[in-house]
Amino acid sequence: MPSISDLDHENPVGLSSKQIQSIAIIGGGASAAIILDTLLKEPDSNIRKIVIYERQDKLGGVWYLNPQTIKTPNHIIKSGNINFENDPQLANPFHDAEELTNEIRLPRNNQERFLQTPSYHGIKTNIIENMMTYSDNRNWGVEGNDRDGKYVVGTVVQKYIESYVNQNLNNSKVKLSLNSTVEDVERIDRSDDVELQYRFKLTVREELKDSTQDRWYQEEFDSVIVATGHYHVPFIPHVPGLKNLQEKYPDLVQHAKFYRSSEPYKGKTAIVVGSRASGSDLTKFIAREPGTKVYQSIRNYERTKVLSSKTNVESKPPIASIELLNSESNKQKIKVLFEDGSIVYDPDHIIYCTGYLFSYPYLNRLFNNSITHEGMTVSNLYQHTFLVNEPLITIIGVPIDGISFRVFEYQAILLSRYITGKIRLPSRNEQIQWVNNRYDEKSNTRLYHTIGVVDALPYAQTLVRLGQVSSKTKVGREFPIMTEAEVQEYKEAGEKLRKFWDER
């Protein structure tokens, strides 16, 4: 099989229409739903098998509200940890098997795999309906208590995604595997007459219901599409003294991923770190509980200062340090020092709404632990979709803050045309140059994969340009039309939502 150094860096990158016959889609959320539908609509393809692997017991991705919740695992999600520390790859039991076998049953694995989604009671969409839904079904399909104008509660989105996938499950090419976590992806040689020199062997761990065991099995595919999004592995930034606090008072430090309702915070003092969607929501919800006091720590404090009009909410700059005090000589036990010199003693909760790390543990061995840059960005990912050095593994759903489902749809159309051999990408040299330019501009930060209001339309137009085909080429789904007026409507709605967020 070819090594990375063998790959042609000068010529355009493409596949023939007959090369890809089987595809694994990892993830069962919004990006998986649209790539499945788009692949099936693509004519003149040779695709015979598509399997969706979803580790939850239900479709919907991050919009699925787990019936069971757990406490923040502070023994794993430590202050400043990167993705490899929080979310390591498991050993592949087939590597040590004494004889060839297609299935292995082992005791339930206890490694934290962050199955819980970040959905919580009261979560609502923050993108207008017309721009968040897929272009062929622009209505959530609900009225009444589940709808707030152009916005809906999270359970509606989960049902929308589930329905979108379900419409294709009667297709004989499609298989859905729930409760199934992909734990390893390996390249293997192939000896058939297909032009490709290798394919992929996936090792999957299925949690067996009503059992204390996991079923491990393996399947082979020509191509792998990663559609897991970016809200799985929590990130808590480094703060001096925070690790000590996590060790001594593990129930005090929390991450927003494990928040479910505001009721436990009644009569408590909480510090909420973050001012984006989850930070704003949690501040709002907790402040509604009787007897609460909420301090909201804001990164851009000097520019923002006040986010809430509620009397029991006080804005603060970032936390400078956390100190555990000598309880014998002090009435207070915990001292939280903010960058402006102000102090909060003995909060009942510190909730970090500080985002997530990109993590693909099943690709760690294949990419020698270089699939991400410490979980902050995905390495060598051209247009946030194509791995420069691996043409048969692609990723959909990476863009942050984009127009959500609509961005995924543009990615899905481009990706489907690439997989079915209808388009060719720029040479690897050009792709690498794009990656390097992006790092020069954004560095290894959240901004690298951020597609905000300003970038939404240019990014969509770029994907359309890359996906252009000749008039003689038959295609399935067409790129939706995104207009300046729609983007402006999305922008204005977002500004209004932020202005009145604590009144919703």
Coordinates of C-alpha atoms in Angstrom, one line a residue:
M1 CA 0.0 0.0 0.0
P2 CA 1.3 3.5 -0.7
S3 CA 2.8 5.6 2.1
I4 CA 2.2 9.3 2.5
S5 CA 5.5 10.0 0.8
D6 CA 4.3 8.0 -2.3
L7 CA 1.3 10.3 -2.8
D8 CA 1.3 12.6 -5.9
H9 CA 1.5 16.1 -4.6
E10 CA 1.5 17.9 -8.0
N11 CA -1.7 16.6 -9.8
P12 CA -5.3 17.1 -8.9
V13 CA -6.7 14.6 -6.4
G14 CA -9.7 12.4 -7.5
L15 CA -11.3 9.0 -7.6
S16 CA -12.9 7.1 -10.4
S17 CA -16.7 6.5 -10.4
K18 CA -16.3 2.8 -9.7
Q19 CA -13.7 2.8 -6.9
I20 CA -15.9 3.3 -3.9
Q21 CA -18.4 0.5 -3.2
S22 CA -18.7 0.5 0.6
I23 CA -18.7 3.4 3.0
A24 CA -18.7 3.7 6.8
I25 CA -20.2 6.8 8.3
I26 CA -19.1 7.3 11.9
G27 CA -21.8 9.3 13.8
G28 CA -25.6 9.5 13.7
G29 CA -26.3 13.3 14.0
A30 CA -27.0 16.1 11.6
S31 CA -23.9 15.7 9.4
A32 CA -24.4 12.0 9.1
A33 CA -28.1 12.4 8.1
I34 CA -27.3 14.8 5.2
I35 CA -24.3 12.9 3.8
L36 CA -26.3 9.6 3.8
D37 CA -29.2 11.2 1.9
T38 CA -26.9 12.9 -0.5
L39 CA -24.8 9.8 -1.3
L40 CA -28.0 7.8 -2.0
K41 CA -29.2 10.5 -4.4
E42 CA -26.0 10.6 -6.4
P43 CA -26.5 8.8 -9.8
D44 CA -23.9 6.8 -11.6
S45 CA -22.2 5.6 -8.5
N46 CA -21.0 2.1 -7.6
I47 CA -21.9 2.4 -3.9
R48 CA -23.5 -0.9 -2.7
K49 CA -23.1 -0.6 1.1
I50 CA -23.3 2.2 3.6
V51 CA -23.2 1.6 7.4
I52 CA -23.9 4.3 10.0
Y53 CA -22.2 3.7 13.4
E54 CA -23.9 5.6 16.2
R55 CA -22.6 5.0 19.8
Q56 CA -25.9 6.2 21.3
D57 CA -29.1 4.1 21.4
K58 CA -30.8 6.8 19.4
L59 CA -30.1 9.1 16.4
G60 CA -29.8 12.8 16.7
G61 CA -26.2 13.5 17.7
V62 CA -25.8 16.4 20.2
W63 CA -29.5 17.1 20.1
Y64 CA -30.4 13.8 21.8
L65 CA -31.1 14.5 25.5
N66 CA -29.7 11.5 27.4
P67 CA -32.2 10.0 29.9
Q68 CA -29.3 9.2 32.2
T69 CA -26.8 11.8 33.4
I70 CA -23.4 11.5 35.1
K71 CA -21.3 13.9 37.1
T72 CA -18.4 15.7 35.4
P73 CA -15.5 13.1 35.5
N74 CA -13.0 15.5 37.0
H75 CA -10.5 12.6 37.3
I76 CA -10.3 12.6 33.5
I77 CA -11.2 16.1 32.3
K78 CA -8.4 17.9 34.2
S79 CA -7.5 21.5 33.8
G80 CA -5.4 22.0 30.6
N81 CA -5.7 18.4 29.4
I82 CA -5.6 17.8 25.7
N83 CA -7.7 15.2 23.7
F84 CA -5.2 12.3 23.9
E85 CA -5.3 12.6 27.7
N86 CA -9.0 12.8 28.0
D87 CA -10.0 10.4 25.2
P88 CA -7.3 7.8 24.6
Q89 CA -7.6 5.0 22.0
L90 CA -8.4 1.6 23.4
A91 CA -6.3 -1.5 22.7
N92 CA -7.6 -3.5 19.8
P93 CA -8.4 -7.0 21.2
F94 CA -8.1 -8.6 17.7
H95 CA -4.4 -7.8 17.7
D96 CA -3.8 -10.1 20.6
A97 CA -6.3 -12.8 19.6
E98 CA -4.7 -16.3 19.5
E99 CA -6.7 -17.3 16.5
L100 CA -8.6 -15.6 13.6
T101 CA -12.1 -14.7 14.7
N102 CA -14.8 -12.3 13.5
E103 CA -16.1 -11.6 17.0
I104 CA -14.9 -11.2 20.5
R105 CA -16.9 -10.7 23.7
L106 CA -15.3 -8.9 26.6
P107 CA -16.4 -7.4 29.9
R108 CA -17.9 -3.9 29.5
N109 CA -15.1 -1.4 28.9
N110 CA -15.0 1.3 31.6
Q111 CA -13.0 3.9 29.7
E112 CA -14.9 7.2 29.6
R113 CA -16.2 7.6 26.0
F114 CA -18.2 10.8 26.7
L115 CA -21.5 9.3 25.4
Q116 CA -23.5 11.9 27.1
T117 CA -24.5 14.7 24.8
P118 CA -24.4 18.4 25.8
S119 CA -28.2 18.8 25.5
Y120 CA -30.1 20.0 28.5
H121 CA -33.7 20.8 29.5
G122 CA -34.7 24.1 27.9
I123 CA -32.0 24.1 25.2
K124 CA -33.2 25.8 22.0
T125 CA -31.9 26.4 18.6
N126 CA -30.1 29.8 18.1
I127 CA -30.2 29.8 14.3
I128 CA -33.4 30.7 12.3
E129 CA -35.4 27.8 11.0
N130 CA -34.9 28.7 7.3
M131 CA -31.1 28.5 7.6
M132 CA -30.6 25.7 10.1
T133 CA -32.8 23.0 8.4
Y134 CA -31.8 21.2 5.2
S135 CA -32.8 22.9 2.0
D136 CA -35.3 20.2 1.0
N137 CA -37.2 20.4 4.3
R138 CA -37.0 23.9 5.7
N139 CA -39.6 23.4 8.4
W140 CA -39.2 21.8 11.8
G141 CA -42.7 20.6 11.6
V142 CA -44.0 21.7 15.0
E143 CA -46.1 24.4 16.6
G144 CA -47.1 25.3 20.1
N145 CA -44.9 24.9 23.2
D146 CA -42.0 23.4 21.2
R147 CA -41.7 26.5 19.1
D148 CA -40.5 30.0 20.0
G149 CA -41.0 31.9 16.7
K150 CA -38.2 30.8 14.4
Y151 CA -36.6 28.7 17.1
V152 CA -37.4 25.3 18.6
V153 CA -36.5 23.2 21.6
G154 CA -33.7 20.6 21.2
T155 CA -36.0 17.5 21.2
V156 CA -37.6 18.8 18.0
V157 CA -34.2 18.9 16.3
Q158 CA -33.4 15.4 17.4
K159 CA -36.7 14.1 15.9
Y160 CA -36.0 16.0 12.7
I161 CA -32.6 14.4 12.3
E162 CA -34.0 11.0 13.2
S163 CA -36.8 11.3 10.7
Y164 CA -34.3 12.4 8.0
V165 CA -32.2 9.3 8.5
N166 CA -35.2 7.0 8.9
Q167 CA -36.5 7.9 5.4
N168 CA -33.5 6.1 4.0
L169 CA -33.3 3.0 6.2
N170 CA -35.5 1.0 4.0
N171 CA -32.9 1.2 1.3
S172 CA -31.2 -2.2 1.0
K173 CA -27.8 -0.5 0.8
V174 CA -28.1 1.1 4.2
K175 CA -27.5 -0.3 7.7
L176 CA -27.8 1.5 11.0
S177 CA -25.7 0.2 14.0
L178 CA -26.8 1.8 17.2
N179 CA -24.9 1.4 20.5
S180 CA -21.8 0.9 18.4
T181 CA -18.5 2.8 18.9
V182 CA -15.8 2.6 16.3
E183 CA -12.6 2.0 18.3
D184 CA -10.0 1.5 15.5
V185 CA -9.5 2.2 11.8
E186 CA -6.7 0.4 10.0
R187 CA -5.5 0.3 6.4
I188 CA -5.3 -3.2 4.9
D189 CA -4.0 -4.4 1.6
R190 CA -6.4 -5.5 -1.1
S191 CA -5.9 -7.9 -3.9
D192 CA -9.0 -7.5 -6.0
D193 CA -9.2 -5.8 -9.3
V194 CA -10.2 -2.4 -7.9
E195 CA -7.8 0.4 -8.7
L196 CA -7.4 1.2 -5.0
Q197 CA -4.5 -0.5 -3.3
Y198 CA -5.9 -0.6 0.2
R199 CA -9.2 -0.4 2.1
F200 CA -10.1 0.0 5.8
K201 CA -10.8 -2.4 8.6
L202 CA -13.0 -1.0 11.3
T203 CA -13.0 -2.5 14.8
V204 CA -16.3 -1.8 16.4
R205 CA -17.4 -2.2 20.1
E206 CA -21.1 -2.8 20.6
E207 CA -22.6 -2.4 24.0
L208 CA -24.9 -5.3 24.5
K209 CA -28.2 -4.5 26.2
D210 CA -29.0 -6.3 29.4
S211 CA -25.4 -7.5 29.6
T212 CA -22.2 -6.7 31.3
Q213 CA -20.3 -7.5 28.1
D214 CA -19.2 -5.7 24.9
R215 CA -19.3 -7.3 21.5
W216 CA -16.3 -6.5 19.4
Y217 CA -16.4 -7.1 15.7
Q218 CA -14.7 -6.0 12.5
E219 CA -16.0 -4.8 9.1
E220 CA -14.2 -3.6 5.9
F221 CA -14.9 -0.5 3.8
D222 CA -13.5 1.3 0.8
S223 CA -14.0 4.7 2.4
V224 CA -14.7 6.2 5.8
I225 CA -16.7 9.4 6.5
V226 CA -16.3 10.9 10.0
A227 CA -19.5 12.7 11.0
T228 CA -19.1 13.0 14.7
G229 CA -19.3 16.8 14.9
H230 CA -17.3 18.6 17.6
Y231 CA -19.2 18.5 20.9
H232 CA -18.0 15.3 22.5
V233 CA -14.8 15.7 24.5
P234 CA -15.0 18.6 27.1
F235 CA -12.2 21.1 27.4
I236 CA -11.4 22.8 30.7
P237 CA -8.6 25.4 30.3
H238 CA -5.5 25.6 32.5
V239 CA -6.0 27.9 35.5
P240 CA -3.5 28.0 38.3
G241 CA -4.9 26.0 41.2
L242 CA -7.8 24.5 39.3
K243 CA -6.4 20.9 39.2
N244 CA -6.0 21.0 43.0
L245 CA -9.6 22.1 43.3
Q246 CA -10.8 19.3 41.0
E247 CA -8.9 16.7 43.1
K248 CA -10.1 18.0 46.5
Y249 CA -13.7 19.0 45.6
P250 CA -14.6 17.0 42.4
D251 CA -18.3 17.8 42.7
L252 CA -17.7 21.5 42.7
V253 CA -16.1 21.8 39.3
Q254 CA -18.4 21.0 36.3
H255 CA -18.4 21.2 32.6
A256 CA -21.5 22.4 30.7
K257 CA -21.7 19.0 28.8
F258 CA -23.0 17.4 32.0
Y259 CA -25.5 20.1 33.0
R260 CA -29.1 19.0 32.6
S261 CA -31.4 21.3 34.6
S262 CA -31.1 24.4 36.9
E263 CA -33.0 22.8 39.9
P264 CA -29.8 21.5 41.7
Y265 CA -28.5 25.2 41.8
K266 CA -31.4 26.5 43.9
G267 CA -30.0 28.8 46.7
K268 CA -26.4 28.3 45.5
T269 CA -23.6 30.5 44.4
A270 CA -22.3 29.6 40.9
I271 CA -19.5 30.9 38.7
V272 CA -20.3 30.3 35.0
V273 CA -17.2 30.5 32.8
G274 CA -18.1 31.4 29.3
S275 CA -20.4 33.7 27.4
R276 CA -21.2 31.8 24.2
A277 CA -24.5 29.8 23.8
S278 CA -24.1 27.4 26.7
G279 CA -22.6 29.9 29.0
S280 CA -25.4 32.4 28.3
D281 CA -28.1 29.7 28.7
L282 CA -26.7 28.3 31.9
T283 CA -26.3 31.7 33.4
K284 CA -29.9 32.5 32.5
F285 CA -31.4 29.3 33.8
I286 CA -29.5 29.1 37.0
A287 CA -30.3 32.8 37.8
R288 CA -34.0 32.0 37.6
E289 CA -33.8 29.7 40.6
P290 CA -34.7 31.2 44.0
G291 CA -31.8 32.4 46.1
T292 CA -29.1 32.0 43.5
K293 CA -26.1 34.2 42.8
V294 CA -24.4 33.8 39.5
Y295 CA -21.0 35.3 38.5
Q296 CA -20.5 35.0 34.7
S297 CA -16.8 35.0 33.8
I298 CA -16.3 36.6 30.3
R299 CA -13.2 36.4 28.2
N300 CA -13.7 39.7 26.5
Y301 CA -14.8 41.4 29.7
E302 CA -13.4 44.9 28.9
R303 CA -15.4 45.0 25.6
T304 CA -18.5 43.3 26.9
K305 CA -18.8 44.0 30.7
V306 CA -22.5 43.4 31.2
L307 CA -24.5 40.5 29.5
S308 CA -27.4 40.2 31.8
S309 CA -30.0 42.6 33.3
K310 CA -30.8 40.3 36.2
T311 CA -29.9 41.7 39.6
N312 CA -28.5 38.3 40.8
V313 CA -26.0 38.0 37.9
E314 CA -22.7 39.8 38.0
S315 CA -20.2 39.9 35.1
K316 CA -16.5 39.1 35.8
P317 CA -13.3 38.9 33.8
P318 CA -11.5 35.6 33.4
I319 CA -10.3 33.7 36.4
A320 CA -6.7 34.4 37.2
S321 CA -6.2 31.7 39.8
I322 CA -7.9 29.5 42.3
E323 CA -6.5 28.9 45.8
L324 CA -7.3 26.4 48.4
L325 CA -7.1 28.1 51.8
N326 CA -5.9 26.7 55.1
S327 CA -9.3 25.8 56.6
E328 CA -7.9 25.9 60.1
S329 CA -6.9 29.6 59.9
N330 CA -9.6 30.8 57.5
K331 CA -13.4 30.7 57.5
Q332 CA -13.2 30.4 53.7
K333 CA -12.0 27.3 52.0
I334 CA -11.7 28.4 48.4
K335 CA -10.5 31.7 46.9
V336 CA -11.3 32.5 43.2
L337 CA -9.3 35.5 42.0
F338 CA -10.3 37.3 38.8
E339 CA -8.1 39.3 36.5
D340 CA -9.4 42.6 37.8
G341 CA -8.4 41.7 41.4
S342 CA -11.9 40.9 42.6
I343 CA -12.5 37.8 44.6
V344 CA -15.3 35.3 45.2
Y345 CA -14.9 33.0 48.2
D346 CA -16.4 29.5 48.5
P347 CA -18.6 29.2 45.4
D348 CA -20.9 26.1 45.4
H349 CA -20.2 25.5 41.7
I350 CA -17.8 26.5 39.0
I351 CA -19.2 25.5 35.6
Y352 CA -17.0 25.6 32.6
C353 CA -18.8 26.4 29.4
T354 CA -15.5 26.4 27.5
G355 CA -16.1 24.2 24.6
Y356 CA -14.7 20.9 23.3
L357 CA -11.7 19.3 21.8
F358 CA -11.6 17.6 18.4
S359 CA -11.0 13.9 19.2
Y360 CA -10.9 10.9 16.9
P361 CA -9.4 8.2 19.1
Y362 CA -10.1 5.5 16.5
L363 CA -7.7 7.3 14.1
N364 CA -4.9 7.9 16.5
R365 CA -2.8 4.8 15.6
L366 CA -3.4 5.3 11.9
F367 CA -2.2 8.9 12.0
N368 CA 0.5 8.4 14.7
N369 CA -1.4 10.6 17.1
S370 CA -1.2 13.6 14.7
I371 CA -4.8 13.6 13.5
T372 CA -5.3 16.8 15.6
H373 CA -3.2 19.6 17.0
E374 CA -3.8 18.9 20.7
G375 CA -7.5 18.7 20.0
M376 CA -7.7 22.4 19.0
T377 CA -7.7 21.8 15.2
V378 CA -7.8 18.9 12.8
S379 CA -4.5 18.5 11.1
N380 CA -4.1 19.0 7.4
L381 CA -7.9 19.3 6.7
Y382 CA -8.5 21.1 3.4
Q383 CA -11.6 23.2 3.4
H384 CA -12.5 21.7 6.8
T385 CA -13.4 18.5 4.9
F386 CA -10.6 16.6 3.1
L387 CA -7.6 15.1 4.8
V388 CA -4.7 16.1 2.6
N389 CA -2.7 12.9 3.0
E390 CA -5.6 10.4 3.1
P391 CA -8.0 10.6 0.2
L392 CA -10.3 7.9 1.4
I393 CA -11.1 9.3 4.8
T394 CA -13.1 12.5 4.9
I395 CA -14.7 14.6 7.7
I396 CA -18.0 16.4 7.7
G397 CA -19.4 18.7 10.4
V398 CA -16.2 20.3 11.6
P399 CA -17.0 24.0 10.9
I400 CA -17.8 25.8 14.1
D401 CA -20.4 28.6 14.2
G402 CA -21.4 28.1 10.6
I403 CA -25.0 28.1 9.5
S404 CA -25.1 24.6 11.0
F405 CA -27.1 22.1 8.9
R406 CA -26.8 24.3 5.8
V407 CA -23.0 24.2 5.9
F408 CA -23.1 20.4 6.4
E409 CA -25.3 20.2 3.3
Y410 CA -22.7 22.0 1.1
Q411 CA -20.0 19.8 2.5
A412 CA -22.1 16.7 1.8
I413 CA -22.8 17.6 -1.8
L414 CA -19.1 18.3 -2.5
L415 CA -18.1 15.2 -0.7
S416 CA -20.6 13.0 -2.6
R417 CA -19.4 14.3 -6.0
Y418 CA -15.8 13.6 -4.9
I419 CA -16.5 10.1 -3.7
T420 CA -18.4 9.2 -6.9
G421 CA -15.6 10.4 -9.1
K422 CA -17.4 13.4 -10.6
I423 CA -14.9 16.1 -9.4
R424 CA -11.3 16.3 -8.6
L425 CA -9.8 18.4 -5.9
P426 CA -6.8 20.7 -6.2
S427 CA -3.3 19.1 -6.0
R428 CA -2.0 18.2 -2.5
N429 CA 0.5 21.1 -2.8
E430 CA -2.4 23.5 -3.2
Q431 CA -4.3 21.9 -0.4
I432 CA -1.3 22.1 1.9
Q433 CA -0.9 25.8 1.0
W434 CA -4.5 26.5 1.9
V435 CA -3.9 24.8 5.3
N436 CA -0.7 26.7 5.9
N437 CA -2.4 30.0 5.0
R438 CA -5.3 29.3 7.4
Y439 CA -2.9 28.5 10.2
D440 CA -0.9 31.7 9.5
E441 CA -4.2 33.7 9.7
K442 CA -6.0 31.9 12.6
S443 CA -3.2 29.9 14.4
N444 CA -4.0 26.7 16.3
T445 CA -7.2 28.1 17.9
R446 CA -10.9 27.7 17.8
L447 CA -10.9 30.4 15.1
Y448 CA -9.3 28.0 12.6
H449 CA -12.5 26.0 12.0
T450 CA -14.9 28.9 12.7
I451 CA -17.2 29.9 9.9
G452 CA -19.1 32.9 11.2
V453 CA -21.6 35.2 9.6
V454 CA -18.9 37.1 7.6
D455 CA -17.4 33.9 6.2
A456 CA -20.6 31.8 5.7
L457 CA -21.4 32.9 2.2
P458 CA -17.8 32.9 0.8
Y459 CA -17.2 29.5 2.3
A460 CA -20.4 28.1 0.7
Q461 CA -19.4 29.7 -2.6
T462 CA -16.0 28.1 -2.4
L463 CA -17.5 24.6 -1.9
V464 CA -19.8 25.3 -4.9
R465 CA -16.9 26.2 -7.1
L466 CA -15.0 23.1 -6.1
G467 CA -18.0 21.0 -6.8
Q468 CA -18.7 22.3 -10.3
V469 CA -19.3 19.6 -13.0
S470 CA -19.8 19.7 -16.7
S471 CA -23.3 20.1 -18.1
K472 CA -23.0 16.5 -19.3
T473 CA -22.4 15.1 -15.8
K474 CA -25.5 13.8 -14.0
V475 CA -25.6 14.8 -10.3
G476 CA -28.0 14.2 -7.5
R477 CA -28.6 16.9 -4.9
E478 CA -27.9 20.4 -6.2
F479 CA -26.1 23.0 -4.1
P480 CA -28.7 25.1 -2.3
I481 CA -28.7 28.8 -3.1
M482 CA -27.6 31.0 -0.3
T483 CA -28.2 34.7 -0.7
E484 CA -26.8 37.9 0.9
A485 CA -30.4 38.6 2.1
E486 CA -30.6 35.3 3.9
V487 CA -27.3 35.7 5.6
Q488 CA -28.3 39.2 6.7
E489 CA -31.5 37.9 8.1
Y490 CA -29.6 35.2 10.0
K491 CA -27.2 37.9 11.3
E492 CA -29.9 40.3 12.4
A493 CA -31.9 37.5 14.1
G494 CA -28.7 36.4 15.9
E495 CA -28.0 39.9 17.2
K496 CA -31.5 40.3 18.4
L497 CA -31.3 36.9 20.1
R498 CA -28.1 37.8 21.9
K499 CA -29.6 41.2 23.0
F500 CA -32.6 39.7 24.7
W501 CA -31.2 36.3 25.6
D502 CA -32.1 36.5 29.3
E503 CA -35.7 37.3 28.4
R504 CA -36.3 34.1 26.4

